[in-house]
XYZ file of C-alpha atoms in Angstrom:
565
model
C 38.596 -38.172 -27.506
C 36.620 -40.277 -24.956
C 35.685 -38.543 -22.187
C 33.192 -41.588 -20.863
C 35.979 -42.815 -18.124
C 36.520 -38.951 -16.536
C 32.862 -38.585 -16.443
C 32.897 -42.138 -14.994
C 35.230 -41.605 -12.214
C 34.690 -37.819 -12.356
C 33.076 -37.836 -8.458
C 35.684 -40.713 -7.424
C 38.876 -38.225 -8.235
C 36.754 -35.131 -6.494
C 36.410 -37.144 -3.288
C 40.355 -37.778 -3.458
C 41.297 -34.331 -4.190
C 38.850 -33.108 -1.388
C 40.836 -35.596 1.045
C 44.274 -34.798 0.232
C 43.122 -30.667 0.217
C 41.754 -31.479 3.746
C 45.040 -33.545 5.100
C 46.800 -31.071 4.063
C 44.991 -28.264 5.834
C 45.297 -30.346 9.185
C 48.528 -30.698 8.895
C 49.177 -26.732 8.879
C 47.073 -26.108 11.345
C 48.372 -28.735 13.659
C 51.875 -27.143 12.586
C 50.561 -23.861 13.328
C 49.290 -24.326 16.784
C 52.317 -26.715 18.166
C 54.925 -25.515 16.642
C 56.720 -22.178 16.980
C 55.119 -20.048 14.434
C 53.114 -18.715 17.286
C 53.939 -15.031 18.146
C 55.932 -15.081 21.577
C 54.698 -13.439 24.522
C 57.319 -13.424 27.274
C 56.320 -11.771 30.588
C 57.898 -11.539 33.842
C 56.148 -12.993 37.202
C 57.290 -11.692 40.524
C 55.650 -13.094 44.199
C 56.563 -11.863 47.161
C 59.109 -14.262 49.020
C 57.031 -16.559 51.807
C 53.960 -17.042 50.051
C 54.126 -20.786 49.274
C 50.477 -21.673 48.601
C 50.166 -18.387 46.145
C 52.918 -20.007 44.364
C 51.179 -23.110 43.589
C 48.281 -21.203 42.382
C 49.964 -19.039 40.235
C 52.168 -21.853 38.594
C 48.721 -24.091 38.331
C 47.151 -20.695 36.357
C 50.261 -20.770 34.080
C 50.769 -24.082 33.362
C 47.381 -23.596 31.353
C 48.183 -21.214 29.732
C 51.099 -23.330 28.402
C 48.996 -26.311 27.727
C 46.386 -24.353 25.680
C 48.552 -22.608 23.466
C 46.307 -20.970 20.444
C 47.109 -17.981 19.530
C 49.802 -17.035 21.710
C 53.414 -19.269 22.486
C 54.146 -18.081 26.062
C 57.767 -17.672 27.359
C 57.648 -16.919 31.499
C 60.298 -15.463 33.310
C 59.664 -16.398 36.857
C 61.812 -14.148 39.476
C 61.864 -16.222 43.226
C 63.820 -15.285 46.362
C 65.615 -17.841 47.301
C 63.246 -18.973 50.031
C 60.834 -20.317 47.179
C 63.389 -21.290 44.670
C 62.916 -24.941 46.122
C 59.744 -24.828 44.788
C 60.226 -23.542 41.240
C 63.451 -25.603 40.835
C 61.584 -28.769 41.897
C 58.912 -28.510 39.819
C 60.195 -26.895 36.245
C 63.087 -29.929 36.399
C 60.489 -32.572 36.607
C 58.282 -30.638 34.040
C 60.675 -28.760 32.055
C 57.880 -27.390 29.770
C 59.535 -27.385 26.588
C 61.728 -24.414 27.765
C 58.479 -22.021 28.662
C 60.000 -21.343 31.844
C 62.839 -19.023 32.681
C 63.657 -19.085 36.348
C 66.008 -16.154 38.310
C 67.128 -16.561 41.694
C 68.181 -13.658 44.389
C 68.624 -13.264 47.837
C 69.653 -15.079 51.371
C 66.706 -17.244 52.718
C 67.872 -17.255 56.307
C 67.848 -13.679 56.813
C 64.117 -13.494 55.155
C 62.992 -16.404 57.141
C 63.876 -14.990 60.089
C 62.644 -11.439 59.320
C 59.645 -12.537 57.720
C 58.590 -15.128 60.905
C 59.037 -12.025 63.412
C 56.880 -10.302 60.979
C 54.018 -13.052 61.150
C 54.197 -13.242 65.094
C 54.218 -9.234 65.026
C 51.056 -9.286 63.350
C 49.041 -12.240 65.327
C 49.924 -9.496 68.390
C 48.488 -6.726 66.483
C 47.321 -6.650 62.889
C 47.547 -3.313 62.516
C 50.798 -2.371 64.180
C 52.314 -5.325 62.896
C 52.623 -4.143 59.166
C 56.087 -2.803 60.255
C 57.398 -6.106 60.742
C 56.429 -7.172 57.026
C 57.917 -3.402 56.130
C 60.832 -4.378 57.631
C 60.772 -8.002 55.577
C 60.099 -5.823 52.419
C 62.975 -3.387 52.434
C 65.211 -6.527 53.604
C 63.777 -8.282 49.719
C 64.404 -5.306 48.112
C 67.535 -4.940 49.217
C 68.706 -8.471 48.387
C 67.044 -8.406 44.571
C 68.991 -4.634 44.024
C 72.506 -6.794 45.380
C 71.696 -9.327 42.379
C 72.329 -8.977 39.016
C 68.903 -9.754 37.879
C 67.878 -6.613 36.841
C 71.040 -5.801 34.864
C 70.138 -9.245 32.562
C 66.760 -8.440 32.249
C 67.000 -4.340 31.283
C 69.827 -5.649 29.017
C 67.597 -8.438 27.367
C 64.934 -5.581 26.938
C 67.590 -3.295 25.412
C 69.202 -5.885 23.060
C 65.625 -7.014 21.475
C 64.256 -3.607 20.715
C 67.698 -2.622 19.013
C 68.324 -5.264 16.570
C 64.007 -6.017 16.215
C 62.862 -2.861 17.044
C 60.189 -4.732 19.256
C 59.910 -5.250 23.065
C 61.121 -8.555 24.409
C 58.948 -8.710 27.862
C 55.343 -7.702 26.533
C 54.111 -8.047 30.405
C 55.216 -8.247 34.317
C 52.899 -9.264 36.302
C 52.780 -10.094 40.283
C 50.874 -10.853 43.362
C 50.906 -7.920 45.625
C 51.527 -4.619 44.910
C 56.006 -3.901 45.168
C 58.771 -1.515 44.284
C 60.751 -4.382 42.754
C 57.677 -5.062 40.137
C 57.510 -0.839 39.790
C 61.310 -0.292 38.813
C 60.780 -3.209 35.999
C 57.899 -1.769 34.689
C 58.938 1.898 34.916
C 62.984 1.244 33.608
C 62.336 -1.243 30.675
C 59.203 0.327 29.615
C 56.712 -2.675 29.864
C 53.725 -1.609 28.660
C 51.259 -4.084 30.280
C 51.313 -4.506 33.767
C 49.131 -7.469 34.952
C 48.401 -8.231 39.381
C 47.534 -12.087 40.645
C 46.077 -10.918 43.759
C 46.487 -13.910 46.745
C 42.947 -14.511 48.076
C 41.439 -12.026 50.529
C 44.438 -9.555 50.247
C 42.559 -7.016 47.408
C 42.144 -4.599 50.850
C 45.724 -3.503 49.593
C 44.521 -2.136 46.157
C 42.306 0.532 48.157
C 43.434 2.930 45.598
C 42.124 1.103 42.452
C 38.737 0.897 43.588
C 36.376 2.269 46.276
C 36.868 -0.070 49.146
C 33.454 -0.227 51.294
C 34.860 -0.607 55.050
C 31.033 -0.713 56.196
C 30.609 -4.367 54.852
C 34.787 -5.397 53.433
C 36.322 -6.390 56.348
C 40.874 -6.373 56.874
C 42.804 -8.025 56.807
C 43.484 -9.849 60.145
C 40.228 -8.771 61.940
C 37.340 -11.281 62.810
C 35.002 -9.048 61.496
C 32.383 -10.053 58.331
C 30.233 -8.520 55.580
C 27.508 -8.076 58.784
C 29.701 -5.514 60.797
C 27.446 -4.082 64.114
C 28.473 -0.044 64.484
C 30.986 -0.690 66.427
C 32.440 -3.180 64.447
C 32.108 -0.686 61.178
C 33.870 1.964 63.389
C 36.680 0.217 63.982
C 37.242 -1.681 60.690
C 36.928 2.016 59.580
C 39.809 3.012 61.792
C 42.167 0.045 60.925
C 41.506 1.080 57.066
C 42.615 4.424 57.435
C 45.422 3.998 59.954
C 46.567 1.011 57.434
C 46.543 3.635 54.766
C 48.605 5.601 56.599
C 51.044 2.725 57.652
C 51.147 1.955 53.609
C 52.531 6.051 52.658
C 55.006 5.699 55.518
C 56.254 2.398 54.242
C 56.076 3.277 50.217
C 58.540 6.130 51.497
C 60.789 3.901 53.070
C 61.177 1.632 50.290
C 61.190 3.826 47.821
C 64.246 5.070 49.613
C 66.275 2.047 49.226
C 65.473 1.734 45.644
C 66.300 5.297 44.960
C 69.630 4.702 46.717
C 70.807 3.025 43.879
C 70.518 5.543 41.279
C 66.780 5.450 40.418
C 63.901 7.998 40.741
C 61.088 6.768 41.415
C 58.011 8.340 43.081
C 56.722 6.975 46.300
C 53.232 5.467 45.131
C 53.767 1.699 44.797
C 50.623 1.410 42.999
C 51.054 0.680 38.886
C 47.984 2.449 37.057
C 46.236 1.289 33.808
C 46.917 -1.982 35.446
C 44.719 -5.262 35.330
C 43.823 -7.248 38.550
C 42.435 -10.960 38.638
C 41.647 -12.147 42.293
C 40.812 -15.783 43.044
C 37.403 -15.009 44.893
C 34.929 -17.870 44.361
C 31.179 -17.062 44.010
C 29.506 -18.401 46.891
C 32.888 -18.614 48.994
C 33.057 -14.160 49.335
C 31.866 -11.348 50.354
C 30.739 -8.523 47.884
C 32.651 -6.230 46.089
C 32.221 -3.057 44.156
C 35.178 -3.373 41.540
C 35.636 -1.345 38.505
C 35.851 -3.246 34.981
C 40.238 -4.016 35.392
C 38.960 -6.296 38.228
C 38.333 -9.906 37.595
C 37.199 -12.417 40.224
C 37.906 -16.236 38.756
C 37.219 -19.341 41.013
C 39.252 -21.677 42.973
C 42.356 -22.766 41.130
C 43.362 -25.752 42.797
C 40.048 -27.164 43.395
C 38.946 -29.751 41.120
C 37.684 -33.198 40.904
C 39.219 -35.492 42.937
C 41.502 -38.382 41.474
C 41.517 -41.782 43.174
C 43.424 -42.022 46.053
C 46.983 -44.317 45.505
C 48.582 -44.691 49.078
C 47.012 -48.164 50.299
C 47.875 -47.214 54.424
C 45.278 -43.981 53.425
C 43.383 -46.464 51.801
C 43.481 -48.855 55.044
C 42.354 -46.034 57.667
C 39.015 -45.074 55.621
C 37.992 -48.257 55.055
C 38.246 -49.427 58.746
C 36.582 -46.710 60.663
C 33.118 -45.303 60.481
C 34.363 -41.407 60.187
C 37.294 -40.033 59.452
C 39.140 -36.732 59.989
C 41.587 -35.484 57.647
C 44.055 -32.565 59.684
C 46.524 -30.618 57.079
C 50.083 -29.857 57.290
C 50.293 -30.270 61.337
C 47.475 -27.721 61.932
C 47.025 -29.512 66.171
C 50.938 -29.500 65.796
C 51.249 -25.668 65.873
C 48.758 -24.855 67.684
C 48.836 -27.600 70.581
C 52.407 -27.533 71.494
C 52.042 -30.415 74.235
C 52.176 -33.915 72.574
C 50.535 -35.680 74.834
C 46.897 -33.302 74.420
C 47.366 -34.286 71.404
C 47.310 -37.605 71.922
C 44.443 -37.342 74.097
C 42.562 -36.025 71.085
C 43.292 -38.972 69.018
C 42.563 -41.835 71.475
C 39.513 -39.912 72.111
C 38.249 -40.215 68.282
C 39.598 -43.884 68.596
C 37.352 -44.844 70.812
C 34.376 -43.300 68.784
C 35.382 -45.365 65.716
C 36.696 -42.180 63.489
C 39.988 -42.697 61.885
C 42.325 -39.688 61.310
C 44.585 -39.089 57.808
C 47.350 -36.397 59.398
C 49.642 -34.528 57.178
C 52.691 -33.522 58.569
C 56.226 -31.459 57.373
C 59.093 -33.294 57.733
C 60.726 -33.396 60.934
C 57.344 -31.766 62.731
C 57.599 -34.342 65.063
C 60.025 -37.130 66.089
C 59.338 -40.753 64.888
C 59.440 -41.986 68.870
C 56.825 -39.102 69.260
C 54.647 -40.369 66.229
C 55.062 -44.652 67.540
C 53.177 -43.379 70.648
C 49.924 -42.369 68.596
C 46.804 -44.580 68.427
C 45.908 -47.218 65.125
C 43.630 -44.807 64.182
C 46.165 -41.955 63.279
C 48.146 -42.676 59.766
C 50.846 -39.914 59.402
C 52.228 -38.686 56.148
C 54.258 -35.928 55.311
C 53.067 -35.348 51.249
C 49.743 -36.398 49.893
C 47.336 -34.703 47.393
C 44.947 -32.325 49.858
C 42.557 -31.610 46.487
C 42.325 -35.357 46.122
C 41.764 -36.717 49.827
C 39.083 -34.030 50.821
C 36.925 -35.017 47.857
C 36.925 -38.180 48.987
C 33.590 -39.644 49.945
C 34.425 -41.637 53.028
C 36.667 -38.011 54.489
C 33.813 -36.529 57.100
C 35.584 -33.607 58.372
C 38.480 -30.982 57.928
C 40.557 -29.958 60.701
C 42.732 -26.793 59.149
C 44.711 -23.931 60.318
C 42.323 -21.716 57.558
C 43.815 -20.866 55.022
C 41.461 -19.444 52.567
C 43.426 -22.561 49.491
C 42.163 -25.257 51.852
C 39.062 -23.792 52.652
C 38.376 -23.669 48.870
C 39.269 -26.639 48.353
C 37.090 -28.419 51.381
C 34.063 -26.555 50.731
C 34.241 -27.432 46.575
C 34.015 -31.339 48.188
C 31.257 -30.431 50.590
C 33.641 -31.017 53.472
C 32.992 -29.188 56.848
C 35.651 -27.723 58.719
C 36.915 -27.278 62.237
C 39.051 -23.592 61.357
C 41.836 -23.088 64.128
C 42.560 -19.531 62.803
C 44.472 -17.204 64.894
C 46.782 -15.605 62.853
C 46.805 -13.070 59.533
C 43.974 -13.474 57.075
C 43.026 -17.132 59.189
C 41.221 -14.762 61.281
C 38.953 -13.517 58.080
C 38.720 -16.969 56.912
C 37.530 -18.367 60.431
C 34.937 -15.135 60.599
C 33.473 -16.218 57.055
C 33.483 -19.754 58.585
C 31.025 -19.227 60.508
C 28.673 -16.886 58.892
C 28.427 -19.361 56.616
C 27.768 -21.766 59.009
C 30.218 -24.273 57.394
C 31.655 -25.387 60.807
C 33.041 -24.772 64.087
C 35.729 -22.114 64.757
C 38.687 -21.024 67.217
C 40.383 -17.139 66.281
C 41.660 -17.119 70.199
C 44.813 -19.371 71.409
C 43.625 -19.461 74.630
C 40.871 -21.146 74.051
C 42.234 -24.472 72.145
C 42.396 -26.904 74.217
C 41.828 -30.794 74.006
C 37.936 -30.610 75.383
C 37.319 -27.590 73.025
C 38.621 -29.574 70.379
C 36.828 -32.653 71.045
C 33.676 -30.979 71.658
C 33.902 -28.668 68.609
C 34.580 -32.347 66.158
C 32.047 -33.685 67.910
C 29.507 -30.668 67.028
C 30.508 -30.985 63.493
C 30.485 -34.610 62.839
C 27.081 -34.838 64.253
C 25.545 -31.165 62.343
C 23.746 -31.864 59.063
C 23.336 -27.911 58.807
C 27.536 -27.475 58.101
C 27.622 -30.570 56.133
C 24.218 -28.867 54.023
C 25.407 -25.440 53.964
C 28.817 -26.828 52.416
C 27.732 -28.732 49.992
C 25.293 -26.076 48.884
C 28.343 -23.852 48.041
C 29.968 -26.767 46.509
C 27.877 -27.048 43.791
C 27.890 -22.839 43.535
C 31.547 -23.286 42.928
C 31.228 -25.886 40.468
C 28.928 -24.353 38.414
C 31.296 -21.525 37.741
C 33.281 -21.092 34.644
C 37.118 -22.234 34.601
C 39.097 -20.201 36.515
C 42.105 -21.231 34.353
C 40.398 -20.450 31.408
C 39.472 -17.104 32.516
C 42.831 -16.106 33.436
C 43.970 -17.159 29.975
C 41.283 -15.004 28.381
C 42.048 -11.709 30.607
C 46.056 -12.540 29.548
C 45.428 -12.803 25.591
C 42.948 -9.465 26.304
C 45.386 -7.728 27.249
C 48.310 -8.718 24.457
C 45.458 -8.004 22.001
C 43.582 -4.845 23.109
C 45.640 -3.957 26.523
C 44.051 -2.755 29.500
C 44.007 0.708 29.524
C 40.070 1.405 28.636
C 39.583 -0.573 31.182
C 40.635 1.971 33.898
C 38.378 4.264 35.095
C 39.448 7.860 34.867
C 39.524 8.743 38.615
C 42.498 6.307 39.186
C 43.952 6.839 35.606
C 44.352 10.655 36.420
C 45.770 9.615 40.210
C 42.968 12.168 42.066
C 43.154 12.102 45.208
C 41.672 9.753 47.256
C 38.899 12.420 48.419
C 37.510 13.296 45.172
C 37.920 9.499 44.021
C 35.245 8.534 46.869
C 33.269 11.518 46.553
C 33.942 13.607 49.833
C 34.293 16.679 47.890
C 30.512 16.629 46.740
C 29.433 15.200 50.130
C 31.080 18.378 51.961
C 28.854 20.389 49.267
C 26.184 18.725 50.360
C 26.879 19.498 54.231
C 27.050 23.083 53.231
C 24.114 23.335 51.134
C 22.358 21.086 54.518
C 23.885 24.355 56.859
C 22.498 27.125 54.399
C 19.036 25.534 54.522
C 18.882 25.175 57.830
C 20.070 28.390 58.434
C 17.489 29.646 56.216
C 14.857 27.651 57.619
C 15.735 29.071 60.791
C 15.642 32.830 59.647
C 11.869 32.234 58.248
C 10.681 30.590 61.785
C 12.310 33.547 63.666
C 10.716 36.355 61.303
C 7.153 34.177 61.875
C 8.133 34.098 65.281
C 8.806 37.667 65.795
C 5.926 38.897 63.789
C 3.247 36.958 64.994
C 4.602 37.686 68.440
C 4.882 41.386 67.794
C 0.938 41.546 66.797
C 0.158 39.403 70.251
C 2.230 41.996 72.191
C 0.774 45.164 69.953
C -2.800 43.560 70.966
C -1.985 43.041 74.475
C -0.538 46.978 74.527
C -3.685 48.456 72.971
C -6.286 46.314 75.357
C -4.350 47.683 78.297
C -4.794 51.225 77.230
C -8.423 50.638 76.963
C -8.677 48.883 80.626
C -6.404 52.048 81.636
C -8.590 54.733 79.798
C -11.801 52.825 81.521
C -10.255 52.690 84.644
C -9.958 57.016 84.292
């Protein structure tokens, strides 16, 4: 036979078998990663009713996490008081991510809102005292989640699954701030990963998972920084324990309205062998000593800036010199009297500096709005990421919180930081050690000169402008915080997170051995016996040498006495 035309075209039919083998592999591993041959990981998100901003960091985390599907198909079951639901129900029917979203709605928002605003104004009177008023809110949530049927569909779901599969169906709940509604999940249907997407600034309440520093962490809702005088140190020390003691009193309370429908469970809200990922930018926080379940990722929702669509924005940056952006009504709240505010914007008229405002709807009248200067264009939506990155934006006028401070110092933006409520006061304080504008953390002290002196201080400071960019770049050079929060969630569905936990909290010791007072009140004693000691040797020297001065002095007088004879 003539084998001349295979040896021929031997390397021709090699090269078309390699091609085919490879198109072939492609093709399954195209299949593999978007189809649904992926193992499913379902887990259940809870946030704490109120918290808009939180929510659009946490859906911008798992949106990712959707889009980057490798080795892992995720399935999450998102569980929103009605005060959010607008939110969730907005977004996942415009998005509708091929079913990866499972949304439950509980509760009455009128009653929250209303409990939950006489909580905020409870704590901008006292940030201490005023964690009864978000007590209150709490109980009031956990009340109207228990009156749902929720919990019934998800504990059945659970059941269902590991009876006909023998497998769990949630593999992980996961929320933002430690709550009895996220315990009695975890606890009844056995989840065995537990997972917390700590709000910025707010890891003060996870003083049991790590050894919280009050000498240089300051909390929540003082004006204090990482650069506390004594006094200062003394009472952020007192706040921290009096908090702590606010927190067991409230854990009871709640723990009482959960128990009051048929369930036992203890009074510590705090899940162990859990895993905690804070959004705490490098360069943008103070420092923390945090044991290895703590991970700090950077800003979510800053990123580069897209170009900017609406043509009236467009208009106002082109025209003026400067220009001021002011988020979601920020003068509105704080300045109730129109016509100051007014005065503020004819004021930056007449220095050529246009202002972008952003305001919710119904804020302020239209007739109210006709009266402001050419200089002012008014919106009530626009992309905040998108205009502060802008080149020709100059300065940020913001109420502080710590999203849009993120987001203003990742553009090199300085800030004017009106904050004089919650964590705005922390936020304002960091402000200005950084030296990344001008501040206000006292209502009676905004006024329109302050205002319009504080702009003009900023506008004209190359040191805020400087120190902002500086910590810009910091927080661009940082790996992707979306990224890393995928990473720490397929960690834990591979490995889980349990040798991560450091013994002291896995065993639940008490909160004196766990920062070490035990061996310090050792120490004390061993301190007492040595000085005690100490004490015993100078007083035998004393007495001794003081007994041979006095024998001396006894035998010399003898002598002069015998002489005198």
């Amino acid at each position: 036979m003539d084998l001349s035309f295979f040896n021929r075209y031997s390397l021709f039919f090699f090269l078309i078998n390699f091609l085919l083998l490879l198109n072939v592999s492609n093709q399954n591993e195209q299949r593999y990663i978007n189809s649904n041959d992926l193992p499913i990981k379902r887990m259940i998100i809870i946030l704490i009713p109120g918290g808009y901003s939180h929510n659009i960091v946490v859906k911008n985390l798992l949106d990712y996490t959707i889009s980057h599907e490798e080795e892992f198909k995720y399935e999450y079951h998102i569980i929103s008081h009605k005060i959010d639901s607008d939110f969730w129900e907005q977004k996942l029917k415009l998005e509708n991510k091929n079913n990866s979203y499972k949304l439950y709605i509980y509760g009455d928002s009128s009653s929250y809102y209303e409990t939950m605003n006489s909580a905020i104004e409870e704590m901008n009177n006292n940030p201490t005292l005023g964690f009864f008023g978000f007590n209150k809110a709490m109980i009031l949530n956990i009340k109207h989640f228990m009156e749902s049927d929720i919990f019934d569909k998800l504990k059945q779901s659970q059941t269902d699954y590991r009876l006909k599969y023998n497998e769990d169906y949630f593999h992980m709940i996961a929320t933002d701030v430690p709550n009895f509604i996220n315990k009695l999940i975890y606890t009844e249907l056995n989840i065995k990963l537990n997972l917390y997407i700590l709000p910025a600034l707010c890891f003060q309440i996870f003083y049991p998972n790590f050894e919280l520093n009050t000498a240089y962490t300051p909390m929540i809702g003082t004006i204090y920084t990482d650069g506390m005088t004594f006094i200062e140190r003394i009472k952020n020390s007192f706040i921290f324990t009096f908090t702590k003691i606010l927190f067991k009193i409230f854990q009871m309370y709640q723990t009482q309205i959960i128990n009051s429908y048929g369930y036992d469970l203890d009074n510590n809200i705090h899940i162990y062998n859990s895993f905690h990922i804070i959004q705490y930018p490098l360069g943008l926080s103070y420092p923390l000593s945090l044991p290895p379940n703590f991970a700090l990722i950077g800003s979510v929702t800053s990123k580069p800036a897209e170009k900017i669509e609406d043509k009236n924005i467009e208009n106002i940056l082109n025209k003026y010199k400067k220009n001021i952006y002011i988020s979601n009504g920020t003068l509105i709240k704080i300045i109730l009297e129109i016509n100051d505010i007014i005065k503020i914007f004819k004021y930056l008229e007449s220095e050529n500096i246009g202002v972008i405002l952003s305001l919710r709807k119904n804020e302020l009248t239209e007739e109210q709005i006709k009266n402001f200067p050419n200089n002012v264009y008014v919106t009530n939506w626009l992309e905040q990421n998108n205009i502060l990155g802008d080149k020709r934006i100059n300065l940020f006028v913001t109420h502080g919180g710590f999203n849009s401070v993120q987001e203003s110092v990742y553009h090199g933006k300085p800030m004017v930081v009106l904050g004089v409520s919650l964590d705005h006061f922390n936020v304002a304080s960091f402000v200005k050690s950084k030296k990344l504008g001008e501040i206000f953390q006292n209502k009676n002290l905004i006024n329109t000169e302050n205002i319009i002196s504080a702009i003009k201080k900023v506008l004209n400071s190359e040191e805020y402008k400087n120190n902002a960019e500086k910590i810009g770049k910091i927080m661009k050079s940082t790996k992707n915080p979306r990224e890393e929060f995928k990473y720490w969630i397929d960690y834990g569905f591979k490995f889980g997170y349990q040798h991560l936990e450091i013994n002291s909290y896995k065993y639940k010791y008490s909160w004196i051995i766990v920062n070490g007072y035990d061996i310090a009140f050792i120490w004390i004693i061993i301190f007492i016996i040595i000085i005690h000691i100490i004490k015993r040797i100078y007083n035998c020297i004393h007495d001794c040498l003081c007994g041979k001065c006095e024998n001396k002095h006894k035998i010399k007088s003898r002598i002069n006495h015998y002489k005198f004879d």
